PDB file of C-alpha atoms and ligand atoms in Angstrom:
ATOM      1  CA  MET A   1      -9.929   6.726   8.121  1.00  0.00           C
ATOM      2  CA  LYS A   2      -6.295   5.563   8.306  1.00  0.00           C
ATOM      3  CA  LEU A   3      -5.256   3.953   5.048  1.00  0.00           C
ATOM      4  CA  LEU A   4      -2.054   2.179   6.111  1.00  0.00           C
ATOM      5  CA  GLU A   5      -2.756   1.166   9.712  1.00  0.00           C
ATOM      6  CA  GLY A   6      -0.148  -1.340  10.916  1.00  0.00           C
ATOM      7  CA  LYS A   7       1.523  -1.620   7.496  1.00  0.00           C
ATOM      8  CA  THR A   8       5.279  -1.327   7.027  1.00  0.00           C
ATOM      9  CA  ALA A   9       6.653   0.861   4.263  1.00  0.00           C
ATOM     10  CA  ILE A  10      10.249   1.188   3.109  1.00  0.00           C
ATOM     11  CA  VAL A  11      10.932   4.679   1.752  1.00  0.00           C
ATOM     12  CA  THR A  12      14.331   5.246   0.120  1.00  0.00           C
ATOM     13  CA  GLY A  13      15.877   8.713   0.249  1.00  0.00           C
ATOM     14  CA  ALA A  14      13.542   9.587   3.125  1.00  0.00           C
ATOM     15  CA  SER A  15      15.627  12.207   4.937  1.00  0.00           C
ATOM     16  CA  ARG A  16      14.372  15.167   2.959  1.00  0.00           C
ATOM     17  CA  GLY A  17      12.195  16.385   0.093  1.00  0.00           C
ATOM     18  CA  ILE A  18       9.559  14.112  -1.391  1.00  0.00           C
ATOM     19  CA  GLY A  19      10.795  11.060   0.547  1.00  0.00           C
ATOM     20  CA  ARG A  20      10.399  12.843   3.865  1.00  0.00           C
ATOM     21  CA  ALA A  21       6.899  14.010   2.889  1.00  0.00           C
ATOM     22  CA  ILE A  22       5.955  10.425   1.992  1.00  0.00           C
ATOM     23  CA  ALA A  23       7.218   9.178   5.360  1.00  0.00           C
ATOM     24  CA  LEU A  24       5.165  11.847   7.170  1.00  0.00           C
ATOM     25  CA  VAL A  25       1.942  11.286   5.203  1.00  0.00           C
ATOM     26  CA  PHE A  26       2.224   7.489   5.521  1.00  0.00           C
ATOM     27  CA  ALA A  27       2.860   7.780   9.282  1.00  0.00           C
ATOM     28  CA  GLU A  28      -0.235   9.973   9.642  1.00  0.00           C
ATOM     29  CA  HIS A  29      -2.099   7.068   8.056  1.00  0.00           C
ATOM     30  CA  GLY A  30      -0.741   4.595  10.607  1.00  0.00           C
ATOM     31  CA  ALA A  31       2.197   3.139   8.670  1.00  0.00           C
ATOM     32  CA  ASN A  32       5.433   2.094  10.325  1.00  0.00           C
ATOM     33  CA  ILE A  33       8.329   3.557   8.387  1.00  0.00           C
ATOM     34  CA  ALA A  34      11.680   2.018   7.500  1.00  0.00           C
ATOM     35  CA  GLY A  35      13.398   4.990   5.928  1.00  0.00           C
ATOM     36  CA  THR A  36      16.751   5.002   4.201  1.00  0.00           C
ATOM     37  CA  ASP A  37      19.289   7.570   3.135  1.00  0.00           C
ATOM     38  CA  LEU A  38      22.983   7.689   2.422  1.00  0.00           C
ATOM     39  CA  LYS A  39      23.772   8.835   5.962  1.00  0.00           C
ATOM     40  CA  TYR A  40      22.149   8.574   9.353  1.00  0.00           C
ATOM     41  CA  ASP A  41      22.461  12.333   9.818  1.00  0.00           C
ATOM     42  CA  GLU A  42      20.567  15.055  11.710  1.00  0.00           C
ATOM     43  CA  ASN A  43      17.754  15.051   9.111  1.00  0.00           C
ATOM     44  CA  ALA A  44      17.319  11.309   9.548  1.00  0.00           C
ATOM     45  CA  LYS A  45      17.382  11.533  13.341  1.00  0.00           C
ATOM     46  CA  THR A  46      14.830  14.359  13.358  1.00  0.00           C
ATOM     47  CA  LEU A  47      12.429  12.428  11.131  1.00  0.00           C
ATOM     48  CA  GLU A  48      12.836   9.264  13.209  1.00  0.00           C
ATOM     49  CA  LYS A  49      12.029  11.190  16.403  1.00  0.00           C
ATOM     50  CA  GLU A  50       9.087  13.031  14.834  1.00  0.00           C
ATOM     51  CA  LEU A  51       7.469   9.835  13.562  1.00  0.00           C
ATOM     52  CA  ASN A  52       8.061   7.822  16.728  1.00  0.00           C
ATOM     53  CA  GLU A  53       6.347  10.661  18.632  1.00  0.00           C
ATOM     54  CA  LYS A  54       3.339  10.242  16.338  1.00  0.00           C
ATOM     55  CA  GLY A  55       2.940   6.730  17.758  1.00  0.00           C
ATOM     56  CA  VAL A  56       4.152   4.708  14.784  1.00  0.00           C
ATOM     57  CA  LYS A  57       7.458   2.861  14.618  1.00  0.00           C
ATOM     58  CA  CYS A  58      10.120   4.564  12.520  1.00  0.00           C
ATOM     59  CA  LYS A  59      13.687   3.479  11.992  1.00  0.00           C
ATOM     60  CA  MET A  60      16.086   5.231   9.664  1.00  0.00           C
ATOM     61  CA  TYR A  61      18.883   3.205   8.066  1.00  0.00           C
ATOM     62  CA  ALA A  62      22.070   4.409   6.359  1.00  0.00           C
ATOM     63  CA  SER A  63      21.828   2.441   3.118  1.00  0.00           C
ATOM     64  CA  ASP A  64      22.933   3.189  -0.424  1.00  0.00           C
ATOM     65  CA  ALA A  65      20.088   2.242  -2.767  1.00  0.00           C
ATOM     66  CA  SER A  66      22.503   2.005  -5.687  1.00  0.00           C
ATOM     67  CA  ASN A  67      24.448  -0.788  -3.965  1.00  0.00           C
ATOM     68  CA  PHE A  68      22.976  -4.261  -4.555  1.00  0.00           C
ATOM     69  CA  GLU A  69      24.367  -5.871  -1.401  1.00  0.00           C
ATOM     70  CA  SER A  70      23.344  -2.941   0.833  1.00  0.00           C
ATOM     71  CA  CYS A  71      19.769  -3.309  -0.425  1.00  0.00           C
ATOM     72  CA  ASN A  72      19.686  -7.026   0.386  1.00  0.00           C
ATOM     73  CA  GLU A  73      21.068  -6.381   3.857  1.00  0.00           C
ATOM     74  CA  LEU A  74      18.554  -3.587   4.388  1.00  0.00           C
ATOM     75  CA  ALA A  75      15.543  -5.697   3.362  1.00  0.00           C
ATOM     76  CA  SER A  76      16.600  -8.541   5.698  1.00  0.00           C
ATOM     77  CA  GLN A  77      17.102  -6.100   8.556  1.00  0.00           C
ATOM     78  CA  VAL A  78      13.696  -4.466   7.967  1.00  0.00           C
ATOM     79  CA  VAL A  79      11.974  -7.867   8.104  1.00  0.00           C
ATOM     80  CA  LYS A  80      13.805  -8.594  11.394  1.00  0.00           C
ATOM     81  CA  ASP A  81      12.900  -5.175  12.836  1.00  0.00           C
ATOM     82  CA  PHE A  82       9.339  -4.788  11.521  1.00  0.00           C
ATOM     83  CA  GLY A  83       8.118  -8.298  10.590  1.00  0.00           C
ATOM     84  CA  SER A  84       6.794  -7.430   7.106  1.00  0.00           C
ATOM     85  CA  ILE A  85       7.266  -5.173   4.084  1.00  0.00           C
ATOM     86  CA  ASP A  86       3.892  -4.101   2.737  1.00  0.00           C
ATOM     87  CA  ALA A  87       4.979  -1.175   0.572  1.00  0.00           C
ATOM     88  CA  LEU A  88       8.236  -0.174  -1.065  1.00  0.00           C
ATOM     89  CA  ILE A  89       8.669   3.398  -2.236  1.00  0.00           C
ATOM     90  CA  ASN A  90      11.673   3.727  -4.510  1.00  0.00           C
ATOM     91  CA  ASN A  91      12.199   7.454  -4.140  1.00  0.00           C
ATOM     92  CA  ALA A  92      15.989   8.017  -3.944  1.00  0.00           C
ATOM     93  CA  GLY A  93      17.304   9.933  -6.917  1.00  0.00           C
ATOM     94  CA  ILE A  94      19.886  12.440  -8.113  1.00  0.00           C
ATOM     95  CA  THR A  95      20.478  14.781 -11.060  1.00  0.00           C
ATOM     96  CA  LYS A  96      23.698  15.584 -12.893  1.00  0.00           C
ATOM     97  CA  ASP A  97      22.304  17.761 -15.674  1.00  0.00           C
ATOM     98  CA  ASN A  98      24.279  18.764 -18.722  1.00  0.00           C
ATOM     99  CA  LEU A  99      23.972  18.940 -22.471  1.00  0.00           C
ATOM    100  CA  LEU A 100      25.119  15.716 -24.082  1.00  0.00           C
ATOM    101  CA  MET A 101      28.110  17.575 -25.503  1.00  0.00           C
ATOM    102  CA  ARG A 102      29.384  18.196 -21.950  1.00  0.00           C
ATOM    103  CA  MET A 103      28.024  15.162 -20.143  1.00  0.00           C
ATOM    104  CA  THR A 104      30.761  12.874 -18.866  1.00  0.00           C
ATOM    105  CA  GLU A 105      30.601   9.116 -18.717  1.00  0.00           C
ATOM    106  CA  ALA A 106      30.786   9.425 -14.920  1.00  0.00           C
ATOM    107  CA  ASP A 107      27.677  11.683 -14.891  1.00  0.00           C
ATOM    108  CA  TRP A 108      25.801   9.179 -17.025  1.00  0.00           C
ATOM    109  CA  ASP A 109      26.823   6.188 -14.898  1.00  0.00           C
ATOM    110  CA  ALA A 110      26.095   7.904 -11.581  1.00  0.00           C
ATOM    111  CA  VAL A 111      22.562   8.957 -12.540  1.00  0.00           C
ATOM    112  CA  LEU A 112      21.651   5.619 -14.116  1.00  0.00           C
ATOM    113  CA  THR A 113      23.041   3.715 -11.135  1.00  0.00           C
ATOM    114  CA  VAL A 114      21.426   5.789  -8.413  1.00  0.00           C
ATOM    115  CA  ASN A 115      18.085   6.359 -10.144  1.00  0.00           C
ATOM    116  CA  LEU A 116      17.459   3.151 -12.100  1.00  0.00           C
ATOM    117  CA  LYS A 117      19.652   0.363 -10.747  1.00  0.00           C
ATOM    118  CA  SER A 118      18.478   1.253  -7.235  1.00  0.00           C
ATOM    119  CA  VAL A 119      14.901   0.414  -8.253  1.00  0.00           C
ATOM    120  CA  PHE A 120      16.043  -3.006  -9.491  1.00  0.00           C
ATOM    121  CA  ASN A 121      18.139  -3.517  -6.328  1.00  0.00           C
ATOM    122  CA  MET A 122      15.359  -2.681  -3.883  1.00  0.00           C
ATOM    123  CA  THR A 123      12.566  -4.452  -5.768  1.00  0.00           C
ATOM    124  CA  LYS A 124      14.650  -7.608  -5.972  1.00  0.00           C
ATOM    125  CA  ALA A 125      15.531  -7.309  -2.291  1.00  0.00           C
ATOM    126  CA  VAL A 126      11.875  -7.166  -1.139  1.00  0.00           C
ATOM    127  CA  GLN A 127      10.498  -9.580  -3.715  1.00  0.00           C
ATOM    128  CA  ARG A 128      10.840 -12.759  -1.648  1.00  0.00           C
ATOM    129  CA  THR A 129       9.091 -11.200   1.364  1.00  0.00           C
ATOM    130  CA  MET A 130       6.222  -9.822  -0.731  1.00  0.00           C
ATOM    131  CA  LEU A 131       5.821 -13.153  -2.575  1.00  0.00           C
ATOM    132  CA  LYS A 132       5.603 -15.004   0.755  1.00  0.00           C
ATOM    133  CA  GLN A 133       3.071 -12.491   2.078  1.00  0.00           C
ATOM    134  CA  ARG A 134       1.128 -12.667  -1.212  1.00  0.00           C
ATOM    135  CA  HIS A 135       0.706  -8.935  -1.195  1.00  0.00           C
ATOM    136  CA  GLY A 136       2.694  -5.767  -1.681  1.00  0.00           C
ATOM    137  CA  SER A 137       2.652  -2.393  -3.364  1.00  0.00           C
ATOM    138  CA  ILE A 138       5.733  -0.961  -5.056  1.00  0.00           C
ATOM    139  CA  VAL A 139       5.779   2.723  -6.011  1.00  0.00           C
ATOM    140  CA  ASN A 140       8.616   4.025  -8.152  1.00  0.00           C
ATOM    141  CA  MET A 141       9.459   7.708  -8.448  1.00  0.00           C
ATOM    142  CA  SER A 142       9.821   8.520 -12.128  1.00  0.00           C
ATOM    143  CA  SER A 143       9.411  12.044 -13.535  1.00  0.00           C
ATOM    144  CA  VAL A 144       7.540  13.893 -16.270  1.00  0.00           C
ATOM    145  CA  VAL A 145      10.880  14.078 -18.077  1.00  0.00           C
ATOM    146  CA  GLY A 146      10.934  10.278 -18.105  1.00  0.00           C
ATOM    147  CA  VAL A 147       7.666  10.458 -20.042  1.00  0.00           C
ATOM    148  CA  SER A 148       8.499  13.305 -22.412  1.00  0.00           C
ATOM    149  CA  GLY A 149      12.285  13.901 -22.292  1.00  0.00           C
ATOM    150  CA  ASN A 150      14.102  17.152 -21.552  1.00  0.00           C
ATOM    151  CA  ALA A 151      17.067  18.886 -23.167  1.00  0.00           C
ATOM    152  CA  GLY A 152      20.023  18.917 -20.782  1.00  0.00           C
ATOM    153  CA  GLN A 153      18.739  15.926 -18.818  1.00  0.00           C
ATOM    154  CA  SER A 154      19.365  12.967 -21.128  1.00  0.00           C
ATOM    155  CA  ASN A 155      20.885  10.853 -18.331  1.00  0.00           C
ATOM    156  CA  TYR A 156      18.113  11.720 -15.862  1.00  0.00           C
ATOM    157  CA  SER A 157      15.329  11.284 -18.463  1.00  0.00           C
ATOM    158  CA  ALA A 158      16.741   7.929 -19.559  1.00  0.00           C
ATOM    159  CA  SER A 159      16.851   6.727 -15.946  1.00  0.00           C
ATOM    160  CA  LYS A 160      13.278   7.870 -15.326  1.00  0.00           C
ATOM    161  CA  SER A 161      11.991   6.288 -18.586  1.00  0.00           C
ATOM    162  CA  GLY A 162      13.789   3.095 -17.591  1.00  0.00           C
ATOM    163  CA  ILE A 163      11.865   3.135 -14.321  1.00  0.00           C
ATOM    164  CA  ILE A 164       8.593   3.198 -16.272  1.00  0.00           C
ATOM    165  CA  GLY A 165       9.575   0.151 -18.362  1.00  0.00           C
ATOM    166  CA  PHE A 166      10.665  -1.666 -15.207  1.00  0.00           C
ATOM    167  CA  THR A 167       7.435  -0.732 -13.396  1.00  0.00           C
ATOM    168  CA  LYS A 168       5.188  -2.049 -16.162  1.00  0.00           C
ATOM    169  CA  SER A 169       7.200  -5.279 -16.434  1.00  0.00           C
ATOM    170  CA  ILE A 170       7.114  -5.958 -12.693  1.00  0.00           C
ATOM    171  CA  ALA A 171       3.364  -5.252 -12.618  1.00  0.00           C
ATOM    172  CA  LYS A 172       2.915  -7.972 -15.249  1.00  0.00           C
ATOM    173  CA  GLU A 173       5.404 -10.360 -13.660  1.00  0.00           C
ATOM    174  CA  LEU A 174       4.177 -10.178 -10.061  1.00  0.00           C
ATOM    175  CA  GLY A 175       0.497  -9.333 -10.541  1.00  0.00           C
ATOM    176  CA  SER A 176      -0.617 -12.956 -10.141  1.00  0.00           C
ATOM    177  CA  ARG A 177       0.875 -12.883  -6.624  1.00  0.00           C
ATOM    178  CA  ASN A 178      -1.119  -9.791  -5.643  1.00  0.00           C
ATOM    179  CA  ILE A 179       1.902  -7.502  -5.878  1.00  0.00           C
ATOM    180  CA  ARG A 180       1.185  -4.187  -7.576  1.00  0.00           C
ATOM    181  CA  CYS A 181       3.758  -1.865  -9.081  1.00  0.00           C
ATOM    182  CA  ASN A 182       3.134   1.714 -10.230  1.00  0.00           C
ATOM    183  CA  ALA A 183       5.128   4.835 -10.986  1.00  0.00           C
ATOM    184  CA  ILE A 184       4.604   8.488 -10.138  1.00  0.00           C
ATOM    185  CA  ALA A 185       5.831  11.115 -12.577  1.00  0.00           C
ATOM    186  CA  PRO A 186       6.169  14.359 -10.618  1.00  0.00           C
ATOM    187  CA  GLY A 187       6.509  17.604 -12.518  1.00  0.00           C
ATOM    188  CA  PHE A 188       8.210  20.561 -10.928  1.00  0.00           C
ATOM    189  CA  ILE A 189       8.210  19.970  -7.161  1.00  0.00           C
ATOM    190  CA  ILE A 190       9.782  22.431  -4.749  1.00  0.00           C
ATOM    191  CA  THR A 191      12.599  20.583  -2.947  1.00  0.00           C
ATOM    192  CA  GLU A 192      16.387  20.834  -2.582  1.00  0.00           C
ATOM    193  CA  MET A 193      16.707  19.062  -5.935  1.00  0.00           C
ATOM    194  CA  THR A 194      14.929  21.905  -7.739  1.00  0.00           C
ATOM    195  CA  GLY A 195      16.430  24.442  -5.308  1.00  0.00           C
ATOM    196  CA  LYS A 196      19.668  24.062  -7.270  1.00  0.00           C
ATOM    197  CA  LEU A 197      17.995  25.868 -10.180  1.00  0.00           C
ATOM    198  CA  GLY A 198      18.210  29.638 -10.472  1.00  0.00           C
ATOM    199  CA  GLU A 199      15.273  31.925  -9.602  1.00  0.00           C
ATOM    200  CA  ASP A 200      14.720  32.823 -13.270  1.00  0.00           C
ATOM    201  CA  VAL A 201      14.548  29.123 -14.235  1.00  0.00           C
ATOM    202  CA  VAL A 202      12.021  28.450 -11.474  1.00  0.00           C
ATOM    203  CA  LYS A 203       9.921  31.440 -12.603  1.00  0.00           C
ATOM    204  CA  SER A 204       9.887  30.377 -16.239  1.00  0.00           C
ATOM    205  CA  TRP A 205       9.022  26.762 -15.306  1.00  0.00           C
ATOM    206  CA  SER A 206       6.138  27.979 -13.132  1.00  0.00           C
ATOM    207  CA  GLU A 207       4.765  30.159 -15.926  1.00  0.00           C
ATOM    208  CA  GLN A 208       4.597  27.138 -18.234  1.00  0.00           C
ATOM    209  CA  ILE A 209       2.580  25.091 -15.732  1.00  0.00           C
ATOM    210  CA  PRO A 210      -1.199  25.397 -16.190  1.00  0.00           C
ATOM    211  CA  LEU A 211      -1.693  25.489 -12.396  1.00  0.00           C
ATOM    212  CA  LYS A 212       0.912  28.309 -12.357  1.00  0.00           C
ATOM    213  CA  ARG A 213       3.025  26.960  -9.508  1.00  0.00           C
ATOM    214  CA  GLY A 214       5.439  24.244  -8.533  1.00  0.00           C
ATOM    215  CA  GLY A 215       4.057  21.306  -6.580  1.00  0.00           C
ATOM    216  CA  GLU A 216       4.545  20.625  -2.884  1.00  0.00           C
ATOM    217  CA  PRO A 217       6.236  17.378  -1.766  1.00  0.00           C
ATOM    218  CA  LYS A 218       3.024  16.578   0.150  1.00  0.00           C
ATOM    219  CA  GLU A 219       1.061  16.552  -3.125  1.00  0.00           C
ATOM    220  CA  VAL A 220       3.327  13.807  -4.450  1.00  0.00           C
ATOM    221  CA  ALA A 221       3.194  11.997  -1.104  1.00  0.00           C
ATOM    222  CA  GLU A 222      -0.611  11.859  -1.197  1.00  0.00           C
ATOM    223  CA  THR A 223      -0.479  10.163  -4.606  1.00  0.00           C
ATOM    224  CA  ALA A 224       2.020   7.673  -3.161  1.00  0.00           C
ATOM    225  CA  LEU A 225      -0.448   7.088  -0.305  1.00  0.00           C
ATOM    226  CA  PHE A 226      -3.187   6.243  -2.812  1.00  0.00           C
ATOM    227  CA  LEU A 227      -0.894   3.815  -4.651  1.00  0.00           C
ATOM    228  CA  ALA A 228       0.462   2.156  -1.500  1.00  0.00           C
ATOM    229  CA  SER A 229      -2.991   1.666   0.037  1.00  0.00           C
ATOM    230  CA  ASP A 230      -5.969  -0.516  -0.850  1.00  0.00           C
ATOM    231  CA  LEU A 231      -7.681   2.546  -2.358  1.00  0.00           C
ATOM    232  CA  SER A 232      -5.775   1.588  -5.522  1.00  0.00           C
ATOM    233  CA  SER A 233      -6.272  -2.185  -5.221  1.00  0.00           C
ATOM    234  CA  TYR A 234      -6.993  -2.564  -8.972  1.00  0.00           C
ATOM    235  CA  VAL A 235      -4.372  -0.082 -10.179  1.00  0.00           C
ATOM    236  CA  SER A 236      -1.103  -1.616 -11.354  1.00  0.00           C
ATOM    237  CA  GLY A 237       1.422  -0.982 -14.116  1.00  0.00           C
ATOM    238  CA  GLN A 238       0.413   2.684 -14.361  1.00  0.00           C
ATOM    239  CA  VAL A 239       2.207   6.020 -14.360  1.00  0.00           C
ATOM    240  CA  ILE A 240       0.434   8.864 -12.574  1.00  0.00           C
ATOM    241  CA  ASN A 241       1.625  12.352 -13.489  1.00  0.00           C
ATOM    242  CA  VAL A 242       1.593  14.793 -10.560  1.00  0.00           C
ATOM    243  CA  CYS A 243       2.484  17.909 -12.451  1.00  0.00           C
ATOM    244  CA  GLY A 244      -0.245  20.576 -12.394  1.00  0.00           C
ATOM    245  CA  ALA A 245      -1.152  19.636 -16.005  1.00  0.00           C
ATOM    246  CA  MET A 246       2.399  20.361 -17.238  1.00  0.00           C
ATOM    247  CA  ASN A 247       2.319  17.003 -19.026  1.00  0.00           C
ATOM    248  CA  THR A 248      -0.992  16.086 -20.613  1.00  0.00           C
TER     249      THR A 248
HETATM  250  P1  LIG B   1      16.107  15.530  -2.911  1.00  0.00           P
HETATM  251  O1  LIG B   1      17.451  15.678  -3.543  1.00  0.00           O
HETATM  252  O2  LIG B   1      15.555  16.659  -2.123  1.00  0.00           O
HETATM  253  O3  LIG B   1      16.076  14.224  -2.003  1.00  0.00           O
HETATM  254  C1  LIG B   1      16.573  12.981  -2.461  1.00  0.00           C
HETATM  255  C2  LIG B   1      16.998  12.145  -1.270  1.00  0.00           C
HETATM  256  O4  LIG B   1      17.547  10.917  -1.781  1.00  0.00           O
HETATM  257  C3  LIG B   1      18.120  12.820  -0.449  1.00  0.00           C
HETATM  258  O5  LIG B   1      17.829  12.727   0.931  1.00  0.00           O
HETATM  259  C4  LIG B   1      19.360  12.030  -0.833  1.00  0.00           C
HETATM  260  O6  LIG B   1      20.364  11.992   0.174  1.00  0.00           O
HETATM  261  C5  LIG B   1      18.757  10.641  -1.095  1.00  0.00           C
HETATM  262  N1  LIG B   1      19.629   9.787  -1.899  1.00  0.00           N
HETATM  263  C6  LIG B   1      20.371  10.156  -2.974  1.00  0.00           C
HETATM  264  N2  LIG B   1      21.068   9.104  -3.418  1.00  0.00           N
HETATM  265  C7  LIG B   1      20.758   8.052  -2.612  1.00  0.00           C
HETATM  266  C8  LIG B   1      21.160   6.697  -2.563  1.00  0.00           C
HETATM  267  N3  LIG B   1      22.038   6.190  -3.441  1.00  0.00           N
HETATM  268  N4  LIG B   1      20.646   5.897  -1.604  1.00  0.00           N
HETATM  269  C9  LIG B   1      19.760   6.386  -0.700  1.00  0.00           C
HETATM  270  N5  LIG B   1      19.346   7.668  -0.697  1.00  0.00           N
HETATM  271  C10 LIG B   1      19.843   8.490  -1.638  1.00  0.00           C
HETATM  272  O7  LIG B   1      15.143  15.114  -4.120  1.00  0.00           O
HETATM  273  P2  LIG B   1      13.540  15.188  -4.255  1.00  0.00           P
HETATM  274  O8  LIG B   1      13.217  16.391  -5.052  1.00  0.00           O
HETATM  275  O9  LIG B   1      12.884  14.957  -2.943  1.00  0.00           O
HETATM  276  O10 LIG B   1      13.306  13.946  -5.227  1.00  0.00           O
HETATM  277  C11 LIG B   1      12.870  12.672  -4.778  1.00  0.00           C
HETATM  278  C12 LIG B   1      12.602  11.793  -6.003  1.00  0.00           C
HETATM  279  O11 LIG B   1      11.615  12.429  -6.832  1.00  0.00           O
HETATM  280  C13 LIG B   1      13.823  11.595  -6.895  1.00  0.00           C
HETATM  281  O12 LIG B   1      13.823  10.290  -7.424  1.00  0.00           O
HETATM  282  C14 LIG B   1      13.617  12.605  -7.991  1.00  0.00           C
HETATM  283  O13 LIG B   1      14.282  12.244  -9.187  1.00  0.00           O
HETATM  284  C15 LIG B   1      12.107  12.562  -8.147  1.00  0.00           C
HETATM  285  N6  LIG B   1      11.549  13.766  -8.774  1.00  0.00           N
HETATM  286  C16 LIG B   1      11.694  14.996  -8.199  1.00  0.00           C
HETATM  287  C17 LIG B   1      11.156  16.101  -8.846  1.00  0.00           C
HETATM  288  C18 LIG B   1      11.257  17.481  -8.268  1.00  0.00           C
HETATM  289  O14 LIG B   1      10.832  18.426  -8.966  1.00  0.00           O
HETATM  290  N7  LIG B   1      11.766  17.679  -7.080  1.00  0.00           N
HETATM  291  C19 LIG B   1      10.481  15.938 -10.058  1.00  0.00           C
HETATM  292  C20 LIG B   1      10.360  14.680 -10.596  1.00  0.00           C
HETATM  293  C21 LIG B   1      10.889  13.592  -9.946  1.00  0.00           C
END
């Protein structure tokens, strides 16, 4: 059974990692994908080709999710190109980890702007279309550290906690119009973002996880599929941890 047949999903930061996995899993379930990333580079082109070959429509856009105007332009263009926006996956994110003692104002601003303001920008940009349609599912990529905090990641944790507050508020604000909004809190997922960490850090993280391994991007993508589809039609305002029981 295809869960997103004929639906259109915007996935931000889709060129690699979790965003790419979401685009692939959604396309396998019949969704047309409007993917974004900072650049229309080789990764973006490869994904676009791969998904179009699967028989769904995929278009990748160079769009900065942290820029309010770019998000408005993107949403208008997606409606022109695809006709609807049924799901929005706010996935784009960055880290600039440091102890507070060494964290610069620029590191704080960059992480809050890319991770949190982008969610505001994109949600606001699709709101009118989803209100008109009287349906929509918004999925925001938080993190377990947004739920429980983490030393050395105060900027990142704050941005991911902010996403949870925003998610719950939007679920309450737009629920009467059949628009749902949920967050996913991934734990330790093996992507380029975590690839920056040393081997010893990865090993010690894995040992602390009850399932004894990092997660695969696909395992996050399948949770996003549940939240974007009608399988979760009565789930809104929630945070689902995808973390191998790291956070319970
Ligand atoms: P990644 O770094 O591999 O991929 C992120 C993608 O977002 C990249 O393609 C990047 O170019 C894009 N991006 C960055 N800034 C952007 C912007 N302003 N506009 C548009 N695109 C932008 O990261 P990932 O591991 O795939 O993480 C995806 C999301 O999941 C992030 O929000 C991250 O915080 C969250 N997350 C990841 C983990 C993990 O362990 N990997 C854990 C918890 C949460």
